[in-house]
Tab-separated table of N, CA and C in Angstrom:
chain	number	residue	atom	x	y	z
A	1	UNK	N	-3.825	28.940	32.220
A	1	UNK	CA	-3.311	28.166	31.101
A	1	UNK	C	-2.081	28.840	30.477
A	2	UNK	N	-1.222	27.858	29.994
A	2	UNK	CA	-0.103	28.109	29.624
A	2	UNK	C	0.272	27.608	28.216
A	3	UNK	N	0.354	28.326	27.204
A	3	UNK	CA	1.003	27.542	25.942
A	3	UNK	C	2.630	27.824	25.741
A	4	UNK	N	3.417	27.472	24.991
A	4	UNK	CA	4.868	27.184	24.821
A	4	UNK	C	5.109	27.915	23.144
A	5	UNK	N	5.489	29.275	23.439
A	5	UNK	CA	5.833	30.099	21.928
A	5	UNK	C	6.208	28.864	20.651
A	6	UNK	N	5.331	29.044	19.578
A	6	UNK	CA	5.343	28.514	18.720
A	6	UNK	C	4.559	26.931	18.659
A	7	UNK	N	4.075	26.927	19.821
A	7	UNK	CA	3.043	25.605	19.747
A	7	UNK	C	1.859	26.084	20.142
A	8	UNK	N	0.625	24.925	19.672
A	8	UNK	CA	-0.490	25.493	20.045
A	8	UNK	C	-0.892	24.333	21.077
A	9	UNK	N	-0.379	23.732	22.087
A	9	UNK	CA	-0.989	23.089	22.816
A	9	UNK	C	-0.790	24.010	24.249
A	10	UNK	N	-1.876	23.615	25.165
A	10	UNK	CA	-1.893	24.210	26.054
A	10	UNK	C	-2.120	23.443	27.285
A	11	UNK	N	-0.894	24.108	28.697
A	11	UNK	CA	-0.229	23.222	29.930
A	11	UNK	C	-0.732	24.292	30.714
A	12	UNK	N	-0.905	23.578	31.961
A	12	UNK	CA	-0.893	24.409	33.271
A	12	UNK	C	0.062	24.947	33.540
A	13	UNK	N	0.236	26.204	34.018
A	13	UNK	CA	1.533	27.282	34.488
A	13	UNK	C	2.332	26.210	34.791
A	14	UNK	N	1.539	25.715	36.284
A	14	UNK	CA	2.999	25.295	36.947
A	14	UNK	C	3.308	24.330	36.977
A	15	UNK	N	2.498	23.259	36.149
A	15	UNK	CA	3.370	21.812	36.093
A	15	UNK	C	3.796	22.071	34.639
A	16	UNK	N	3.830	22.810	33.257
A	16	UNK	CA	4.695	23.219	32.502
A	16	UNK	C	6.040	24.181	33.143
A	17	UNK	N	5.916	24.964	33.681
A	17	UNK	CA	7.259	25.623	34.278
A	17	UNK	C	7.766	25.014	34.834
A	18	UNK	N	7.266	23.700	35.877
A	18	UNK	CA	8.452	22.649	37.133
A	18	UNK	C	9.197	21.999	35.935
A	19	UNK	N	8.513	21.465	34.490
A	19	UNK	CA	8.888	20.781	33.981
A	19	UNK	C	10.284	21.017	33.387
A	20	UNK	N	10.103	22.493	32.481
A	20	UNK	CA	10.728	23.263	32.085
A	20	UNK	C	12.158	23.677	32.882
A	21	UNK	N	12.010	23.777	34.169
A	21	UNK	CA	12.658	24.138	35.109
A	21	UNK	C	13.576	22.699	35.076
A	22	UNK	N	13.157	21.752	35.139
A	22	UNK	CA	13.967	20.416	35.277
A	22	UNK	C	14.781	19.621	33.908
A	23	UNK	N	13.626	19.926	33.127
A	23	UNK	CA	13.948	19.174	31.953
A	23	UNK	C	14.386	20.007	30.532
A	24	UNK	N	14.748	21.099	30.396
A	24	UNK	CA	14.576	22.019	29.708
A	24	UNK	C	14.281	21.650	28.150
A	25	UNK	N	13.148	21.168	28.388
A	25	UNK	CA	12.353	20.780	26.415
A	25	UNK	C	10.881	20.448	26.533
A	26	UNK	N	10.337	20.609	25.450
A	26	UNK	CA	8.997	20.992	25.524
A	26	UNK	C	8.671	19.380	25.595
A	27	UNK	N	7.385	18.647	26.663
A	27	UNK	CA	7.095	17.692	26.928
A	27	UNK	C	6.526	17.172	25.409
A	28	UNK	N	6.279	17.439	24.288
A	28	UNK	CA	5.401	17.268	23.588
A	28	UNK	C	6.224	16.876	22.500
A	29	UNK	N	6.964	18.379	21.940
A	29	UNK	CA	8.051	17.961	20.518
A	29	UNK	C	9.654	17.452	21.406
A	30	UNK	N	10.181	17.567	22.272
A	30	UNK	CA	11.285	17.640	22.839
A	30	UNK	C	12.241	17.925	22.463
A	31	UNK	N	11.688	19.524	21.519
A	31	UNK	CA	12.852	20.307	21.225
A	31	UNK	C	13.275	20.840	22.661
A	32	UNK	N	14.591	21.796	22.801
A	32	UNK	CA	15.023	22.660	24.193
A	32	UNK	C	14.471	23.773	24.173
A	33	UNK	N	13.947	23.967	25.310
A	33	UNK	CA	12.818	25.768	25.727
A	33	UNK	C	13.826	26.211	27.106
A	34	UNK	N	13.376	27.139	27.294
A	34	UNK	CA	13.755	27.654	28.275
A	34	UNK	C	12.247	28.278	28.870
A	35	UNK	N	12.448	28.687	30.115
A	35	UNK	CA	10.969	29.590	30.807
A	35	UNK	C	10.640	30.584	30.217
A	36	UNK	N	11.641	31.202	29.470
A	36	UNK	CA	11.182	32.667	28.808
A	36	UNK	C	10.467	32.400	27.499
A	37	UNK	N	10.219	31.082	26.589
A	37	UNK	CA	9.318	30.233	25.736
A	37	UNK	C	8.141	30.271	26.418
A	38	UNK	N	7.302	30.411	28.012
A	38	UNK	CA	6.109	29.900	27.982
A	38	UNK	C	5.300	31.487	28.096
A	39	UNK	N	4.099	31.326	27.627
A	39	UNK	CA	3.241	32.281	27.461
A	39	UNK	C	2.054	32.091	28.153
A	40	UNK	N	1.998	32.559	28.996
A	40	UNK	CA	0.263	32.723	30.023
A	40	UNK	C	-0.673	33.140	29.101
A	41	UNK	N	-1.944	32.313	29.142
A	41	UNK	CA	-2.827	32.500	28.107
A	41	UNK	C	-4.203	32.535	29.341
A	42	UNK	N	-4.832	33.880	29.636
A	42	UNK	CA	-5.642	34.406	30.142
A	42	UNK	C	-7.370	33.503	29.985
């Protein structure tokens, strides 16, 4: 699991990172992130 610095919802690694990678904004608020925004949550 993957959450996005400063949100509390939580994405799978890698269909949040393809996303990220393509679309650069968070699927949810659609502010702009970059990959270095997502946080692996153990």
């Amino acid at each position: 699991p993957t959450v996005i610095l400063g949100s509390s919802y939580v994405y799978c690694y890698a269909c949040i990172n393809e996303y990220v990678k393509r679309y650069h904004r968070c699927p949810t608020s659609n502010r702009p992130i970059t990959n270095e925004h997502l946080i692996k949550v153990y």
